[in-house]
């Protein structure tokens, strides 16, 4: 987390924007003669209602936004480096190209949020809800996503190298061209995920569930597959099946998908 504190003239800007329920945070800053790209760092916005507010390109690095309501807010290109977003409601918010590196997004709600090309490197995202979110080309390397809900999320081309996705739900997610080099996906649910050209080299898939996924174009080189469950998978040749068996994978067949859970949350 950042130790940067808000400048004295910045907090009244924050308070006025909240009290007036303004939807144009940038306009308030212009009227007040403040620089929203620098004066809002370290601000205390915990529990604030900033639904649908325009915060594009605003510097909120090190800010406390825990339990705040930012659903539908425009945070395009915002700087949230090291910010505290614990339990924050970011449902349908636009966070494209935002910097969320080293932020705390534990238990945050990001359902249907747009995070295309955003930077979440090293971010703590445990138990967060990213269902139906757009994370295409996002950087999630080294992020902690344990038990996060990424069902139906679009992670096309995203970088999740060395990310911790222990127990995460990625069912029905778009993972085409996503990179999971050395990622921890143990006990995760990848059922029905789209995985064309997904890179899982040296990934930990112990006890993961890969039901109804097409693995024909997936890179599984040096992956750890002990007790990983493969159910009704397409694109697996007999030679590949033998190799995966040797790696510890368990093949199951199910006509009714009984026990093949799409959601963990």
mmCIF file of C-alpha atoms in Angstrom:
data_model
loop_
_atom_site.group_PDB
_atom_site.id
_atom_site.type_symbol
_atom_site.label_atom_id
_atom_site.label_comp_id
_atom_site.label_asym_id
_atom_site.label_seq_id
_atom_site.Cartn_x
_atom_site.Cartn_y
_atom_site.Cartn_z
ATOM 1 C CA UNK A 1 0.000 0.000 0.000
ATOM 2 C CA UNK A 2 1.095 3.524 -0.688
ATOM 3 C CA UNK A 3 2.021 5.768 2.237
ATOM 4 C CA UNK A 4 1.165 8.844 0.189
ATOM 5 C CA UNK A 5 -1.313 11.174 1.942
ATOM 6 C CA UNK A 6 -3.803 13.531 0.416
ATOM 7 C CA UNK A 7 -2.774 17.179 0.161
ATOM 8 C CA UNK A 8 -4.724 19.419 2.627
ATOM 9 C CA UNK A 9 -6.706 21.122 -0.139
ATOM 10 C CA UNK A 10 -7.731 17.802 -1.664
ATOM 11 C CA UNK A 11 -10.028 16.315 0.994
ATOM 12 C CA UNK A 12 -12.565 19.197 0.865
ATOM 13 C CA UNK A 13 -12.836 18.534 -2.881
ATOM 14 C CA UNK A 14 -13.661 14.936 -2.144
ATOM 15 C CA UNK A 15 -16.179 15.854 0.541
ATOM 16 C CA UNK A 16 -17.890 18.458 -1.634
ATOM 17 C CA UNK A 17 -18.225 16.050 -4.528
ATOM 18 C CA UNK A 18 -19.869 13.491 -2.257
ATOM 19 C CA UNK A 19 -22.171 15.962 -0.484
ATOM 20 C CA UNK A 20 -23.355 17.542 -3.754
ATOM 21 C CA UNK A 21 -23.835 14.085 -5.288
ATOM 22 C CA UNK A 22 -22.145 15.478 -8.379
ATOM 23 C CA UNK A 23 -21.533 13.132 -11.285
ATOM 24 C CA UNK A 24 -18.633 15.162 -12.628
ATOM 25 C CA UNK A 25 -15.787 14.914 -10.179
ATOM 26 C CA UNK A 26 -13.404 16.479 -12.684
ATOM 27 C CA UNK A 27 -15.581 19.604 -13.043
ATOM 28 C CA UNK A 28 -15.612 20.136 -9.272
ATOM 29 C CA UNK A 29 -11.834 19.902 -9.323
ATOM 30 C CA UNK A 30 -11.596 22.463 -12.122
ATOM 31 C CA UNK A 31 -13.839 24.910 -10.260
ATOM 32 C CA UNK A 32 -11.838 24.453 -7.076
ATOM 33 C CA UNK A 33 -8.601 25.010 -8.957
ATOM 34 C CA UNK A 34 -7.266 21.615 -7.941
ATOM 35 C CA UNK A 35 -5.329 19.092 -9.967
ATOM 36 C CA UNK A 36 -7.274 15.846 -9.843
ATOM 37 C CA UNK A 37 -4.274 13.996 -11.272
ATOM 38 C CA UNK A 38 -2.351 14.685 -8.066
ATOM 39 C CA UNK A 39 -4.508 16.193 -5.310
ATOM 40 C CA UNK A 40 -6.679 13.115 -4.628
ATOM 41 C CA UNK A 41 -3.902 10.679 -3.743
ATOM 42 C CA UNK A 42 -4.400 9.187 -0.287
ATOM 43 C CA UNK A 43 -7.991 10.444 -0.035
ATOM 44 C CA UNK A 44 -10.375 8.880 2.483
ATOM 45 C CA UNK A 45 -13.390 7.721 0.481
ATOM 46 C CA UNK A 46 -14.312 4.756 2.649
ATOM 47 C CA UNK A 47 -18.016 4.041 2.403
ATOM 48 C CA UNK A 48 -18.609 6.948 -0.001
ATOM 49 C CA UNK A 49 -21.346 6.809 -2.627
ATOM 50 C CA UNK A 50 -19.687 7.625 -5.939
ATOM 51 C CA UNK A 51 -21.999 5.654 -8.183
ATOM 52 C CA UNK A 52 -21.732 6.691 -11.852
ATOM 53 C CA UNK A 53 -19.233 9.472 -10.999
ATOM 54 C CA UNK A 54 -16.649 10.495 -13.603
ATOM 55 C CA UNK A 55 -13.212 9.721 -12.130
ATOM 56 C CA UNK A 56 -11.339 9.156 -15.363
ATOM 57 C CA UNK A 57 -7.571 9.702 -15.053
ATOM 58 C CA UNK A 58 -7.939 10.792 -11.405
ATOM 59 C CA UNK A 59 -5.010 9.964 -9.118
ATOM 60 C CA UNK A 60 -6.378 7.894 -6.243
ATOM 61 C CA UNK A 61 -3.142 6.120 -5.423
ATOM 62 C CA UNK A 62 -3.081 5.030 -1.807
ATOM 63 C CA UNK A 63 -6.706 6.128 -1.354
ATOM 64 C CA UNK A 64 -9.068 4.371 1.034
ATOM 65 C CA UNK A 65 -12.102 3.293 -0.999
ATOM 66 C CA UNK A 66 -13.091 0.367 1.173
ATOM 67 C CA UNK A 67 -16.822 -0.426 1.056
ATOM 68 C CA UNK A 68 -17.401 2.544 -1.277
ATOM 69 C CA UNK A 69 -20.081 2.467 -3.965
ATOM 70 C CA UNK A 70 -18.485 2.994 -7.384
ATOM 71 C CA UNK A 71 -20.940 1.001 -9.453
ATOM 72 C CA UNK A 72 -21.155 2.418 -12.950
ATOM 73 C CA UNK A 73 -18.327 4.888 -12.257
ATOM 74 C CA UNK A 74 -15.921 5.949 -15.004
ATOM 75 C CA UNK A 75 -12.388 5.173 -13.809
ATOM 76 C CA UNK A 76 -10.810 4.950 -17.243
ATOM 77 C CA UNK A 77 -7.058 5.435 -16.883
ATOM 78 C CA UNK A 78 -7.357 6.166 -13.154
ATOM 79 C CA UNK A 79 -4.353 5.644 -10.885
ATOM 80 C CA UNK A 80 -5.354 3.323 -8.032
ATOM 81 C CA UNK A 81 -1.863 2.133 -7.208
ATOM 82 C CA UNK A 82 -1.875 0.652 -3.703
ATOM 83 C CA UNK A 83 -5.463 1.764 -3.061
ATOM 84 C CA UNK A 84 -7.696 0.012 -0.514
ATOM 85 C CA UNK A 85 -10.783 -1.254 -2.364
ATOM 86 C CA UNK A 86 -11.797 -3.928 0.124
ATOM 87 C CA UNK A 87 -15.452 -4.821 -0.391
ATOM 88 C CA UNK A 88 -15.935 -1.939 -2.847
ATOM 89 C CA UNK A 89 -18.879 -2.088 -5.254
ATOM 90 C CA UNK A 90 -17.448 -1.632 -8.770
ATOM 91 C CA UNK A 91 -20.278 -3.365 -10.564
ATOM 92 C CA UNK A 92 -20.361 -2.235 -14.231
ATOM 93 C CA UNK A 93 -17.589 0.321 -13.596
ATOM 94 C CA UNK A 94 -15.185 1.260 -16.392
ATOM 95 C CA UNK A 95 -11.614 0.582 -15.248
ATOM 96 C CA UNK A 96 -10.042 0.228 -18.675
ATOM 97 C CA UNK A 97 -6.320 1.078 -18.649
ATOM 98 C CA UNK A 98 -6.516 1.821 -14.916
ATOM 99 C CA UNK A 99 -3.512 1.156 -12.683
ATOM 100 C CA UNK A 100 -4.599 -1.149 -9.850
ATOM 101 C CA UNK A 101 -1.219 -2.657 -9.134
ATOM 102 C CA UNK A 102 -0.610 -3.586 -5.490
ATOM 103 C CA UNK A 103 -4.173 -2.551 -4.615
ATOM 104 C CA UNK A 104 -6.424 -4.501 -2.243
ATOM 105 C CA UNK A 105 -9.591 -5.650 -4.015
ATOM 106 C CA UNK A 106 -10.457 -8.460 -1.626
ATOM 107 C CA UNK A 107 -14.202 -9.183 -1.604
ATOM 108 C CA UNK A 108 -14.794 -6.372 -4.112
ATOM 109 C CA UNK A 109 -17.719 -6.613 -6.539
ATOM 110 C CA UNK A 110 -16.607 -6.193 -10.153
ATOM 111 C CA UNK A 111 -19.387 -8.035 -11.933
ATOM 112 C CA UNK A 112 -19.673 -6.806 -15.548
ATOM 113 C CA UNK A 113 -16.904 -4.270 -14.931
ATOM 114 C CA UNK A 114 -14.638 -3.317 -17.835
ATOM 115 C CA UNK A 115 -10.935 -3.747 -17.065
ATOM 116 C CA UNK A 116 -9.478 -4.065 -20.549
ATOM 117 C CA UNK A 117 -5.711 -3.432 -20.601
ATOM 118 C CA UNK A 118 -5.767 -2.585 -16.886
ATOM 119 C CA UNK A 119 -2.766 -3.220 -14.624
ATOM 120 C CA UNK A 120 -3.520 -5.511 -11.676
ATOM 121 C CA UNK A 121 0.003 -6.797 -11.171
ATOM 122 C CA UNK A 122 0.467 -7.948 -7.580
ATOM 123 C CA UNK A 123 -3.083 -6.959 -6.666
ATOM 124 C CA UNK A 124 -4.893 -8.787 -3.849
ATOM 125 C CA UNK A 125 -8.208 -9.945 -5.276
ATOM 126 C CA UNK A 126 -9.152 -12.818 -2.966
ATOM 127 C CA UNK A 127 -12.879 -13.649 -2.875
ATOM 128 C CA UNK A 128 -13.667 -10.860 -5.358
ATOM 129 C CA UNK A 129 -16.524 -11.192 -7.858
ATOM 130 C CA UNK A 130 -15.447 -10.710 -11.490
ATOM 131 C CA UNK A 131 -18.355 -12.584 -13.056
ATOM 132 C CA UNK A 132 -19.008 -11.397 -16.626
ATOM 133 C CA UNK A 133 -16.189 -8.819 -16.293
ATOM 134 C CA UNK A 134 -14.058 -7.862 -19.293
ATOM 135 C CA UNK A 135 -10.361 -8.325 -18.508
ATOM 136 C CA UNK A 136 -9.021 -8.712 -22.027
ATOM 137 C CA UNK A 137 -5.291 -7.978 -22.285
ATOM 138 C CA UNK A 138 -5.162 -7.109 -18.584
ATOM 139 C CA UNK A 139 -1.993 -7.683 -16.554
ATOM 140 C CA UNK A 140 -2.803 -9.917 -13.587
ATOM 141 C CA UNK A 141 0.669 -11.365 -13.137
ATOM 142 C CA UNK A 142 1.562 -12.143 -9.503
ATOM 143 C CA UNK A 143 -1.997 -11.211 -8.459
ATOM 144 C CA UNK A 144 -3.671 -13.076 -5.593
ATOM 145 C CA UNK A 145 -7.034 -14.302 -6.915
ATOM 146 C CA UNK A 146 -7.682 -17.146 -4.490
ATOM 147 C CA UNK A 147 -11.365 -18.113 -4.379
ATOM 148 C CA UNK A 148 -12.230 -15.304 -6.790
ATOM 149 C CA UNK A 149 -15.307 -15.677 -9.019
ATOM 150 C CA UNK A 150 -14.319 -15.214 -12.675
ATOM 151 C CA UNK A 151 -17.210 -17.157 -14.174
ATOM 152 C CA UNK A 152 -18.133 -15.940 -17.662
ATOM 153 C CA UNK A 153 -15.324 -13.359 -17.498
ATOM 154 C CA UNK A 154 -13.457 -12.381 -20.667
ATOM 155 C CA UNK A 155 -9.718 -12.880 -20.090
ATOM 156 C CA UNK A 156 -8.716 -12.960 -23.744
ATOM 157 C CA UNK A 157 -4.963 -12.351 -23.985
ATOM 158 C CA UNK A 158 -4.655 -11.569 -20.264
ATOM 159 C CA UNK A 159 -1.366 -12.190 -18.452
ATOM 160 C CA UNK A 160 -1.808 -14.254 -15.279
ATOM 161 C CA UNK A 161 1.750 -15.501 -15.004
ATOM 162 C CA UNK A 162 2.593 -16.568 -11.447
ATOM 163 C CA UNK A 163 -0.865 -15.519 -10.250
ATOM 164 C CA UNK A 164 -2.475 -17.380 -7.348
ATOM 165 C CA UNK A 165 -5.897 -18.677 -8.437
ATOM 166 C CA UNK A 166 -6.290 -21.337 -5.758
ATOM 167 C CA UNK A 167 -9.953 -22.346 -5.626
ATOM 168 C CA UNK A 168 -10.959 -19.723 -8.198
ATOM 169 C CA UNK A 169 -14.013 -20.186 -10.422
ATOM 170 C CA UNK A 170 -13.295 -19.705 -14.136
ATOM 171 C CA UNK A 171 -16.224 -21.701 -15.446
ATOM 172 C CA UNK A 172 -17.518 -20.530 -18.826
ATOM 173 C CA UNK A 173 -14.737 -17.919 -18.954
ATOM 174 C CA UNK A 174 -13.007 -16.851 -22.166
ATOM 175 C CA UNK A 175 -9.342 -17.768 -21.712
ATOM 176 C CA UNK A 176 -8.220 -17.718 -25.328
ATOM 177 C CA UNK A 177 -4.571 -16.638 -25.657
ATOM 178 C CA UNK A 178 -4.390 -16.037 -21.893
ATOM 179 C CA UNK A 179 -1.052 -16.791 -20.217
ATOM 180 C CA UNK A 180 -0.917 -18.757 -16.958
ATOM 181 C CA UNK A 181 2.794 -19.541 -16.814
ATOM 182 C CA UNK A 182 3.675 -20.903 -13.338
ATOM 183 C CA UNK A 183 0.232 -19.869 -12.065
ATOM 184 C CA UNK A 184 -1.419 -21.684 -9.153
ATOM 185 C CA UNK A 185 -4.764 -23.051 -10.360
ATOM 186 C CA UNK A 186 -5.062 -25.852 -7.835
ATOM 187 C CA UNK A 187 -8.654 -26.662 -6.866
ATOM 188 C CA UNK A 188 -9.918 -24.164 -9.458
ATOM 189 C CA UNK A 189 -12.962 -24.735 -11.676
ATOM 190 C CA UNK A 190 -12.337 -24.345 -15.419
ATOM 191 C CA UNK A 191 -15.465 -26.142 -16.605
ATOM 192 C CA UNK A 192 -16.819 -25.044 -19.980
ATOM 193 C CA UNK A 193 -14.051 -22.429 -20.363
ATOM 194 C CA UNK A 194 -12.944 -21.421 -23.860
ATOM 195 C CA UNK A 195 -9.234 -22.221 -24.004
ATOM 196 C CA UNK A 196 -7.922 -21.799 -27.549
ATOM 197 C CA UNK A 197 -4.156 -21.212 -27.376
ATOM 198 C CA UNK A 198 -4.246 -20.806 -23.603
ATOM 199 C CA UNK A 199 -0.766 -21.164 -22.095
ATOM 200 C CA UNK A 200 -0.657 -23.258 -18.913
ATOM 201 C CA UNK A 201 3.013 -24.152 -19.003
ATOM 202 C CA UNK A 202 4.372 -25.096 -15.570
ATOM 203 C CA UNK A 203 0.996 -24.174 -14.049
ATOM 204 C CA UNK A 204 -0.240 -25.947 -10.932
ATOM 205 C CA UNK A 205 -3.547 -27.640 -11.813
ATOM 206 C CA UNK A 206 -3.641 -30.123 -8.948
ATOM 207 C CA UNK A 207 -7.220 -31.133 -8.155
ATOM 208 C CA UNK A 208 -8.576 -28.635 -10.707
ATOM 209 C CA UNK A 209 -11.802 -29.358 -12.588
ATOM 210 C CA UNK A 210 -11.625 -29.129 -16.388
ATOM 211 C CA UNK A 211 -15.034 -30.335 -17.459
ATOM 212 C CA UNK A 212 -16.285 -29.986 -21.052
ATOM 213 C CA UNK A 213 -13.205 -27.988 -22.110
ATOM 214 C CA UNK A 214 -11.448 -28.385 -25.456
ATOM 215 C CA UNK A 215 -7.768 -28.942 -24.714
ATOM 216 C CA UNK A 216 -6.587 -29.468 -28.286
ATOM 217 C CA UNK A 217 -4.874 -26.062 -28.518
ATOM 218 C CA UNK A 218 -3.828 -25.658 -24.879
ATOM 219 C CA UNK A 219 -0.149 -25.552 -23.888
ATOM 220 C CA UNK A 220 0.187 -27.858 -20.874
ATOM 221 C CA UNK A 221 3.942 -28.330 -21.003
ATOM 222 C CA UNK A 222 5.398 -29.067 -17.548
ATOM 223 C CA UNK A 223 2.009 -28.465 -15.932
ATOM 224 C CA UNK A 224 1.230 -30.226 -12.640
ATOM 225 C CA UNK A 225 -1.942 -32.260 -13.085
ATOM 226 C CA UNK A 226 -2.062 -34.594 -10.099
ATOM 227 C CA UNK A 227 -5.711 -35.460 -9.387
ATOM 228 C CA UNK A 228 -6.947 -32.902 -11.910
ATOM 229 C CA UNK A 229 -10.396 -33.988 -13.137
ATOM 230 C CA UNK A 230 -10.945 -34.048 -16.897
ATOM 231 C CA UNK A 231 -14.603 -34.666 -17.731
ATOM 232 C CA UNK A 232 -15.990 -35.051 -21.261
ATOM 233 C CA UNK A 233 -13.078 -33.131 -22.771
ATOM 234 C CA UNK A 234 -12.699 -32.599 -26.502
ATOM 235 C CA UNK A 235 -9.463 -32.474 -28.462
ATOM 236 C CA UNK A 236 -7.601 -35.149 -26.513
ATOM 237 C CA UNK A 237 -5.882 -37.801 -28.626
ATOM 238 C CA UNK A 238 -5.071 -41.222 -27.200
ATOM 239 C CA UNK A 239 -1.387 -40.265 -27.004
ATOM 240 C CA UNK A 240 -2.251 -37.052 -25.161
ATOM 241 C CA UNK A 241 -4.535 -38.965 -22.820
ATOM 242 C CA UNK A 242 -1.708 -41.359 -21.971
ATOM 243 C CA UNK A 243 0.648 -38.442 -21.304
ATOM 244 C CA UNK A 244 -1.906 -36.695 -19.081
ATOM 245 C CA UNK A 245 -2.548 -39.925 -17.211
ATOM 246 C CA UNK A 246 1.156 -40.194 -16.505
ATOM 247 C CA UNK A 247 1.030 -36.645 -15.141
ATOM 248 C CA UNK A 248 -1.644 -37.740 -12.670
ATOM 249 C CA UNK A 249 -4.806 -36.473 -14.393
ATOM 250 C CA UNK A 250 -8.051 -38.350 -13.760
ATOM 251 C CA UNK A 251 -10.362 -38.896 -16.742
ATOM 252 C CA UNK A 252 -14.073 -39.100 -16.078
ATOM 253 C CA UNK A 253 -17.036 -39.581 -18.348
ATOM 254 C CA UNK A 254 -20.475 -38.310 -17.495
ATOM 255 C CA UNK A 255 -23.605 -38.395 -19.616
ATOM 256 C CA UNK A 256 -25.636 -36.195 -17.307
ATOM 257 C CA UNK A 257 -22.802 -34.012 -15.911
ATOM 258 C CA UNK A 258 -23.860 -35.128 -12.448
ATOM 259 C CA UNK A 259 -21.388 -33.560 -10.059
ATOM 260 C CA UNK A 260 -19.922 -31.256 -12.720
ATOM 261 C CA UNK A 261 -20.455 -27.954 -10.938
ATOM 262 C CA UNK A 262 -20.180 -24.750 -12.945
ATOM 263 C CA UNK A 263 -19.983 -22.464 -9.941
ATOM 264 C CA UNK A 264 -18.050 -22.633 -6.718
ATOM 265 C CA UNK A 265 -19.609 -19.449 -5.340
#
